[in-house]
PDB file of C-alpha atoms and ligand atoms in Angstrom:
ATOM      1  CA  UNK A 186    -103.240-177.954 -63.265  1.00 57.00           C
ATOM      2  CA  UNK A 187    -105.108-174.697 -63.012  1.00 79.00           C
ATOM      3  CA  UNK A 188    -106.947-173.984 -59.803  1.00 91.00           C
ATOM      4  CA  UNK A 189    -110.338-172.400 -59.269  1.00 95.00           C
ATOM      5  CA  UNK A 190    -110.422-168.600 -59.234  1.00 97.00           C
ATOM      6  CA  UNK A 191    -113.951-167.744 -58.397  1.00 97.00           C
ATOM      7  CA  UNK A 192    -116.085-164.850 -57.195  1.00 98.00           C
ATOM      8  CA  UNK A 193    -119.338-165.213 -55.269  1.00 98.00           C
ATOM      9  CA  UNK A 194    -121.972-162.485 -55.267  1.00 97.00           C
ATOM     10  CA  UNK A 195    -125.166-162.367 -53.279  1.00 95.00           C
ATOM     11  CA  UNK A 196    -127.312-160.091 -51.178  1.00 92.00           C
ATOM     12  CA  UNK A 197    -127.015-160.058 -47.422  1.00 88.00           C
ATOM     13  CA  UNK A 198    -129.050-163.003 -46.225  1.00 90.00           C
ATOM     14  CA  UNK A 199    -128.618-164.921 -49.486  1.00 94.00           C
ATOM     15  CA  UNK A 200    -126.706-167.747 -47.813  1.00 95.00           C
ATOM     16  CA  UNK A 201    -123.444-166.650 -49.409  1.00 96.00           C
ATOM     17  CA  UNK A 202    -121.428-167.299 -46.245  1.00 94.00           C
ATOM     18  CA  UNK A 203    -122.673-170.849 -45.780  1.00 95.00           C
ATOM     19  CA  UNK A 204    -122.240-171.738 -49.429  1.00 98.00           C
ATOM     20  CA  UNK A 205    -118.765-170.175 -49.507  1.00 97.00           C
ATOM     21  CA  UNK A 206    -117.595-172.546 -46.795  1.00 97.00           C
ATOM     22  CA  UNK A 207    -119.003-175.535 -48.651  1.00 97.00           C
ATOM     23  CA  UNK A 208    -117.406-174.484 -51.939  1.00 97.00           C
ATOM     24  CA  UNK A 209    -113.988-174.117 -50.310  1.00 97.00           C
ATOM     25  CA  UNK A 210    -114.352-177.489 -48.626  1.00 97.00           C
ATOM     26  CA  UNK A 211    -115.348-179.191 -51.888  1.00 96.00           C
ATOM     27  CA  UNK A 212    -112.817-177.533 -54.186  1.00 95.00           C
ATOM     28  CA  UNK A 213    -109.992-176.993 -51.714  1.00 96.00           C
ATOM     29  CA  UNK A 214    -109.708-173.301 -52.483  1.00 97.00           C
ATOM     30  CA  UNK A 215    -108.859-170.478 -50.081  1.00 98.00           C
ATOM     31  CA  UNK A 216    -111.752-168.351 -48.816  1.00 98.00           C
ATOM     32  CA  UNK A 217    -110.817-164.675 -49.090  1.00 98.00           C
ATOM     33  CA  UNK A 218    -113.494-162.468 -47.546  1.00 97.00           C
ATOM     34  CA  UNK A 219    -112.631-158.770 -47.643  1.00 97.00           C
ATOM     35  CA  UNK A 220    -115.246-158.108 -44.922  1.00 94.00           C
ATOM     36  CA  UNK A 221    -113.457-160.607 -42.631  1.00 95.00           C
ATOM     37  CA  UNK A 222    -110.069-159.103 -43.488  1.00 97.00           C
ATOM     38  CA  UNK A 223    -111.292-155.597 -42.642  1.00 96.00           C
ATOM     39  CA  UNK A 224    -113.003-156.702 -39.416  1.00 95.00           C
ATOM     40  CA  UNK A 225    -109.848-158.429 -38.269  1.00 95.00           C
ATOM     41  CA  UNK A 226    -107.812-155.295 -39.110  1.00 96.00           C
ATOM     42  CA  UNK A 227    -110.238-153.255 -36.986  1.00 95.00           C
ATOM     43  CA  UNK A 228    -109.946-155.739 -34.104  1.00 96.00           C
ATOM     44  CA  UNK A 229    -106.174-155.710 -34.274  1.00 97.00           C
ATOM     45  CA  UNK A 230    -106.128-151.910 -34.426  1.00 96.00           C
ATOM     46  CA  UNK A 231    -103.864-151.751 -37.472  1.00 96.00           C
ATOM     47  CA  UNK A 232    -103.527-148.602 -39.588  1.00 93.00           C
ATOM     48  CA  UNK A 233    -105.918-150.115 -42.139  1.00 93.00           C
ATOM     49  CA  UNK A 234    -108.391-150.955 -39.389  1.00 96.00           C
ATOM     50  CA  UNK A 235    -108.297-147.402 -38.044  1.00 94.00           C
ATOM     51  CA  UNK A 236    -108.925-146.006 -41.524  1.00 91.00           C
ATOM     52  CA  UNK A 237    -111.688-148.460 -42.405  1.00 94.00           C
ATOM     53  CA  UNK A 238    -113.713-148.649 -39.193  1.00 93.00           C
ATOM     54  CA  UNK A 239    -115.710-145.427 -39.601  1.00 91.00           C
ATOM     55  CA  UNK A 240    -116.560-146.179 -43.222  1.00 91.00           C
ATOM     56  CA  UNK A 241    -117.692-149.670 -42.293  1.00 89.00           C
ATOM     57  CA  UNK A 242    -119.837-148.476 -39.403  1.00 87.00           C
ATOM     58  CA  UNK A 243    -121.513-145.942 -41.670  1.00 84.00           C
ATOM     59  CA  UNK A 244    -122.252-148.704 -44.160  1.00 79.00           C
ATOM     60  CA  UNK A 245    -120.054-147.093 -46.811  1.00 85.00           C
ATOM     61  CA  UNK A 246    -117.423-148.598 -49.036  1.00 90.00           C
ATOM     62  CA  UNK A 247    -113.715-148.521 -48.294  1.00 95.00           C
ATOM     63  CA  UNK A 248    -111.848-146.884 -51.197  1.00 95.00           C
ATOM     64  CA  UNK A 249    -111.081-148.916 -54.293  1.00 95.00           C
ATOM     65  CA  UNK A 250    -107.404-148.043 -53.976  1.00 96.00           C
ATOM     66  CA  UNK A 251    -107.212-149.486 -50.462  1.00 96.00           C
ATOM     67  CA  UNK A 252    -109.207-152.586 -51.324  1.00 97.00           C
ATOM     68  CA  UNK A 253    -107.284-153.283 -54.526  1.00 97.00           C
ATOM     69  CA  UNK A 254    -104.023-153.055 -52.598  1.00 97.00           C
ATOM     70  CA  UNK A 255    -105.182-155.471 -49.892  1.00 97.00           C
ATOM     71  CA  UNK A 256    -106.464-157.991 -52.406  1.00 98.00           C
ATOM     72  CA  UNK A 257    -103.379-157.760 -54.649  1.00 98.00           C
ATOM     73  CA  UNK A 258    -101.211-158.525 -51.643  1.00 97.00           C
ATOM     74  CA  UNK A 259    -103.379-161.399 -50.455  1.00 97.00           C
ATOM     75  CA  UNK A 260    -103.666-163.028 -53.893  1.00 98.00           C
ATOM     76  CA  UNK A 261     -99.911-162.965 -54.422  1.00 97.00           C
ATOM     77  CA  UNK A 262     -99.408-165.414 -51.546  1.00 97.00           C
ATOM     78  CA  UNK A 263     -98.481-168.965 -52.299  1.00 96.00           C
ATOM     79  CA  UNK A 264    -101.532-170.687 -50.856  1.00 97.00           C
ATOM     80  CA  UNK A 265    -103.627-169.052 -53.570  1.00 97.00           C
ATOM     81  CA  UNK A 266    -101.341-170.248 -56.365  1.00 95.00           C
ATOM     82  CA  UNK A 267    -101.466-173.741 -54.921  1.00 96.00           C
ATOM     83  CA  UNK A 268    -105.135-174.009 -53.994  1.00 97.00           C
ATOM     84  CA  UNK A 269    -107.054-171.341 -55.892  1.00 97.00           C
ATOM     85  CA  UNK A 270    -109.397-168.795 -54.349  1.00 98.00           C
ATOM     86  CA  UNK A 271    -113.009-167.977 -53.629  1.00 98.00           C
ATOM     87  CA  UNK A 272    -113.401-164.205 -53.379  1.00 98.00           C
ATOM     88  CA  UNK A 273    -116.259-163.091 -51.146  1.00 97.00           C
ATOM     89  CA  UNK A 274    -117.061-159.357 -50.879  1.00 95.00           C
ATOM     90  CA  UNK A 275    -114.663-158.388 -53.653  1.00 97.00           C
ATOM     91  CA  UNK A 276    -115.008-157.003 -56.248  1.00 97.00           C
ATOM     92  CA  UNK A 277    -117.785-154.629 -55.167  1.00 93.00           C
ATOM     93  CA  UNK A 278    -117.352-152.023 -57.928  1.00 90.00           C
ATOM     94  CA  UNK A 279    -116.483-152.154 -61.636  1.00 91.00           C
ATOM     95  CA  UNK A 280    -113.207-150.429 -60.756  1.00 94.00           C
ATOM     96  CA  UNK A 281    -112.360-153.294 -58.377  1.00 96.00           C
ATOM     97  CA  UNK A 282    -113.331-155.830 -61.037  1.00 97.00           C
ATOM     98  CA  UNK A 283    -110.912-154.229 -63.494  1.00 97.00           C
ATOM     99  CA  UNK A 284    -108.210-154.312 -60.833  1.00 98.00           C
ATOM    100  CA  UNK A 285    -108.931-157.977 -60.095  1.00 98.00           C
ATOM    101  CA  UNK A 286    -108.555-158.853 -63.759  1.00 97.00           C
ATOM    102  CA  UNK A 287    -105.222-157.050 -63.808  1.00 98.00           C
ATOM    103  CA  UNK A 288    -103.998-158.617 -60.540  1.00 98.00           C
ATOM    104  CA  UNK A 289    -104.768-162.115 -61.796  1.00 97.00           C
ATOM    105  CA  UNK A 290    -103.239-161.373 -65.195  1.00 96.00           C
ATOM    106  CA  UNK A 291    -100.010-160.269 -63.522  1.00 96.00           C
ATOM    107  CA  UNK A 292     -99.983-163.572 -61.624  1.00 95.00           C
ATOM    108  CA  UNK A 293    -100.484-165.471 -64.883  1.00 94.00           C
ATOM    109  CA  UNK A 294    -104.033-166.392 -63.903  1.00 95.00           C
ATOM    110  CA  UNK A 295    -107.576-165.473 -64.819  1.00 94.00           C
ATOM    111  CA  UNK A 296    -111.033-165.747 -63.323  1.00 96.00           C
ATOM    112  CA  UNK A 297    -112.842-169.053 -63.732  1.00 95.00           C
ATOM    113  CA  UNK A 298    -116.387-168.050 -62.873  1.00 97.00           C
ATOM    114  CA  UNK A 299    -118.557-165.567 -60.962  1.00 98.00           C
ATOM    115  CA  UNK A 300    -121.520-167.125 -59.194  1.00 98.00           C
ATOM    116  CA  UNK A 301    -124.437-164.832 -58.458  1.00 97.00           C
ATOM    117  CA  UNK A 302    -126.532-166.365 -55.696  1.00 97.00           C
ATOM    118  CA  UNK A 303    -129.997-165.068 -56.478  1.00 96.00           C
ATOM    119  CA  UNK A 304    -132.532-164.782 -53.677  1.00 95.00           C
ATOM    120  CA  UNK A 305    -135.477-162.366 -54.024  1.00 93.00           C
ATOM    121  CA  UNK A 306    -135.424-159.268 -51.819  1.00 91.00           C
ATOM    122  CA  UNK A 307    -138.616-160.349 -50.104  1.00 92.00           C
ATOM    123  CA  UNK A 308    -137.076-163.693 -49.078  1.00 93.00           C
ATOM    124  CA  UNK A 309    -133.808-162.257 -47.752  1.00 92.00           C
ATOM    125  CA  UNK A 310    -135.753-159.616 -45.812  1.00 92.00           C
ATOM    126  CA  UNK A 311    -137.786-162.341 -44.108  1.00 92.00           C
ATOM    127  CA  UNK A 312    -134.630-164.349 -43.378  1.00 89.00           C
ATOM    128  CA  UNK A 313    -132.881-161.342 -41.839  1.00 90.00           C
ATOM    129  CA  UNK A 314    -135.869-160.318 -39.742  1.00 90.00           C
ATOM    130  CA  UNK A 315    -135.985-163.925 -38.517  1.00 89.00           C
ATOM    131  CA  UNK A 316    -132.410-163.646 -37.172  1.00 84.00           C
ATOM    132  CA  UNK A 317    -133.618-160.998 -34.728  1.00 82.00           C
ATOM    133  CA  UNK A 318    -130.344-159.064 -34.716  1.00 78.00           C
ATOM    134  CA  UNK A 319    -130.445-155.535 -33.290  1.00 79.00           C
ATOM    135  CA  UNK A 320    -129.223-153.889 -36.501  1.00 76.00           C
ATOM    136  CA  UNK A 321    -131.751-155.815 -38.587  1.00 81.00           C
ATOM    137  CA  UNK A 322    -134.645-153.371 -38.501  1.00 85.00           C
ATOM    138  CA  UNK A 323    -136.815-153.376 -41.652  1.00 87.00           C
ATOM    139  CA  UNK A 324    -135.507-149.885 -42.557  1.00 88.00           C
ATOM    140  CA  UNK A 325    -131.838-150.813 -42.115  1.00 85.00           C
ATOM    141  CA  UNK A 326    -132.322-154.001 -44.106  1.00 87.00           C
ATOM    142  CA  UNK A 327    -134.007-152.067 -46.910  1.00 89.00           C
ATOM    143  CA  UNK A 328    -131.183-149.521 -46.964  1.00 85.00           C
ATOM    144  CA  UNK A 329    -128.491-152.217 -47.170  1.00 85.00           C
ATOM    145  CA  UNK A 330    -130.336-154.079 -49.895  1.00 90.00           C
ATOM    146  CA  UNK A 331    -130.842-150.913 -51.946  1.00 90.00           C
ATOM    147  CA  UNK A 332    -127.152-150.137 -51.661  1.00 85.00           C
ATOM    148  CA  UNK A 333    -126.269-153.656 -52.732  1.00 88.00           C
ATOM    149  CA  UNK A 334    -128.548-153.310 -55.753  1.00 89.00           C
ATOM    150  CA  UNK A 335    -126.940-150.040 -56.807  1.00 90.00           C
ATOM    151  CA  UNK A 336    -123.419-151.336 -56.421  1.00 87.00           C
ATOM    152  CA  UNK A 337    -123.870-154.783 -57.843  1.00 87.00           C
ATOM    153  CA  UNK A 338    -125.939-154.247 -60.969  1.00 89.00           C
ATOM    154  CA  UNK A 339    -122.982-152.802 -62.944  1.00 92.00           C
ATOM    155  CA  UNK A 340    -120.790-155.652 -61.667  1.00 95.00           C
ATOM    156  CA  UNK A 341    -123.196-158.281 -62.925  1.00 95.00           C
ATOM    157  CA  UNK A 342    -122.970-156.651 -66.350  1.00 95.00           C
ATOM    158  CA  UNK A 343    -119.185-156.589 -66.115  1.00 96.00           C
ATOM    159  CA  UNK A 344    -119.001-160.335 -65.458  1.00 97.00           C
ATOM    160  CA  UNK A 345    -121.695-161.115 -67.982  1.00 97.00           C
ATOM    161  CA  UNK A 346    -119.909-159.236 -70.751  1.00 97.00           C
ATOM    162  CA  UNK A 347    -116.920-161.532 -70.150  1.00 96.00           C
ATOM    163  CA  UNK A 348    -119.116-164.648 -70.138  1.00 96.00           C
ATOM    164  CA  UNK A 349    -118.119-165.317 -66.535  1.00 97.00           C
ATOM    165  CA  UNK A 350    -121.493-164.840 -64.862  1.00 97.00           C
ATOM    166  CA  UNK A 351    -123.562-167.782 -63.648  1.00 97.00           C
ATOM    167  CA  UNK A 352    -126.752-166.982 -61.774  1.00 97.00           C
ATOM    168  CA  UNK A 353    -127.808-169.673 -59.333  1.00 98.00           C
ATOM    169  CA  UNK A 354    -131.218-169.896 -57.673  1.00 98.00           C
ATOM    170  CA  UNK A 355    -130.514-169.493 -53.960  1.00 97.00           C
ATOM    171  CA  UNK A 356    -133.981-170.498 -52.774  1.00 97.00           C
ATOM    172  CA  UNK A 357    -134.108-174.036 -51.402  1.00 96.00           C
ATOM    173  CA  UNK A 358    -132.298-176.180 -48.863  1.00 97.00           C
ATOM    174  CA  UNK A 359    -128.569-175.739 -48.306  1.00 97.00           C
ATOM    175  CA  UNK A 360    -127.922-179.007 -50.169  1.00 98.00           C
ATOM    176  CA  UNK A 361    -130.115-178.073 -53.105  1.00 98.00           C
ATOM    177  CA  UNK A 362    -128.427-174.712 -53.518  1.00 98.00           C
ATOM    178  CA  UNK A 363    -124.974-176.257 -53.189  1.00 98.00           C
ATOM    179  CA  UNK A 364    -125.787-178.838 -55.876  1.00 98.00           C
ATOM    180  CA  UNK A 365    -126.758-176.012 -58.229  1.00 98.00           C
ATOM    181  CA  UNK A 366    -123.489-174.215 -57.520  1.00 98.00           C
ATOM    182  CA  UNK A 367    -121.463-177.352 -58.212  1.00 97.00           C
ATOM    183  CA  UNK A 368    -123.272-177.791 -61.499  1.00 96.00           C
ATOM    184  CA  UNK A 369    -122.049-174.428 -62.760  1.00 95.00           C
ATOM    185  CA  UNK A 370    -118.595-174.425 -61.156  1.00 94.00           C
ATOM    186  CA  UNK A 371    -117.432-177.877 -62.188  1.00 88.00           C
ATOM    187  CA  UNK A 372    -117.796-177.477 -65.974  1.00 78.00           C
ATOM    188  CA  UNK A 373    -116.302-173.992 -65.758  1.00 69.00           C
ATOM    189  CA  UNK A 374    -112.930-175.045 -64.471  1.00 59.00           C
ATOM    190  CA  UNK A 375    -112.484-178.389 -62.739  1.00 52.00           C
TER     191      UNK A 375
HETATM  192  P1  ADP B 213    -121.839-157.322 -45.756  1.00 55.27           P
HETATM  193  O1  ADP B 213    -122.189-157.327 -44.312  1.00 55.27           O
HETATM  194  O2  ADP B 213    -122.369-156.139 -46.499  1.00 55.27           O
HETATM  195  O3  ADP B 213    -122.010-158.626 -46.461  1.00 55.27           O
HETATM  196  P2  ADP B 213    -118.911-157.616 -45.734  1.00 55.27           P
HETATM  197  O4  ADP B 213    -118.772-158.475 -44.551  1.00 55.27           O
HETATM  198  O5  ADP B 213    -118.541-158.189 -47.066  1.00 55.27           O
HETATM  199  O6  ADP B 213    -120.337-156.927 -45.839  1.00 55.27           O
HETATM  200  O7  ADP B 213    -118.094-156.269 -45.524  1.00 55.27           O
HETATM  201  C1  ADP B 213    -118.321-155.428 -44.417  1.00 55.27           C
HETATM  202  C2  ADP B 213    -117.925-153.992 -44.734  1.00 55.27           C
HETATM  203  O8  ADP B 213    -116.550-153.938 -45.143  1.00 55.27           O
HETATM  204  C3  ADP B 213    -118.679-153.349 -45.905  1.00 55.27           C
HETATM  205  O9  ADP B 213    -119.893-152.796 -45.502  1.00 55.27           O
HETATM  206  C4  ADP B 213    -117.697-152.314 -46.399  1.00 55.27           C
HETATM  207  O10 ADP B 213    -117.702-151.159 -45.600  1.00 55.27           O
HETATM  208  C5  ADP B 213    -116.359-153.005 -46.213  1.00 55.27           C
HETATM  209  N1  ADP B 213    -115.946-153.756 -47.440  1.00 55.27           N
HETATM  210  C6  ADP B 213    -115.837-155.107 -47.576  1.00 55.27           C
HETATM  211  N2  ADP B 213    -115.447-155.455 -48.813  1.00 55.27           N
HETATM  212  C7  ADP B 213    -115.311-154.279 -49.483  1.00 55.27           C
HETATM  213  C8  ADP B 213    -114.943-153.931 -50.812  1.00 55.27           C
HETATM  214  N3  ADP B 213    -114.649-154.881 -51.731  1.00 55.27           N
HETATM  215  N4  ADP B 213    -114.904-152.631 -51.156  1.00 55.27           N
HETATM  216  C9  ADP B 213    -115.210-151.665 -50.279  1.00 55.27           C
HETATM  217  N5  ADP B 213    -115.557-151.907 -49.012  1.00 55.27           N
HETATM  218  C10 ADP B 213    -115.618-153.189 -48.601  1.00 55.27           C
END
């Protein structure tokens, strides 16, 4: 039986984190978040963490080479072969997407689907301002969203050209959004 190999894309504040947990619970796949992996490397003070921390603080992207290496290593572990994977935060560039295709191919696998959780900029801005976090000033939010736009637009095209892209309306209750995700994920692979 083939397992789910899925990517989730969405702006900050799109509800991607919440929905990721629900997807993994429902489909039994492993949640691989590159942001979480990097933060834990920083906390543990590993070589990777030392290299990545400045880039992360500045809101930049860790190099494709580093990220591709981390993900290749993680995806080669047995839990992924057994349970499948939900990738969150990777790929972030077309270069990473090409690497992901290659990594999966080498493992005898391929991507099932890429879900793009679509929430308008105006809505995510309101949600983030509502959280009241110190780093969530309107200017900082705008900067992060602009960066996301720049980085992600080519990726959406990359997935779309391979007929892997499913855009899901992320506005609604948690249950409503999750039902929409299920509707596109289930026919795609399970
Ligand atoms: P966000 O808060 O933007 O949703 P994440 O939690 O996914 O971000 O990641 C936090 C930080 O880790 C990013 O801002 C970036 O510096 C780095 N990072 C995570 N994933 C990647 C990736 N695939 N490529 C490059 N850098 C990454």
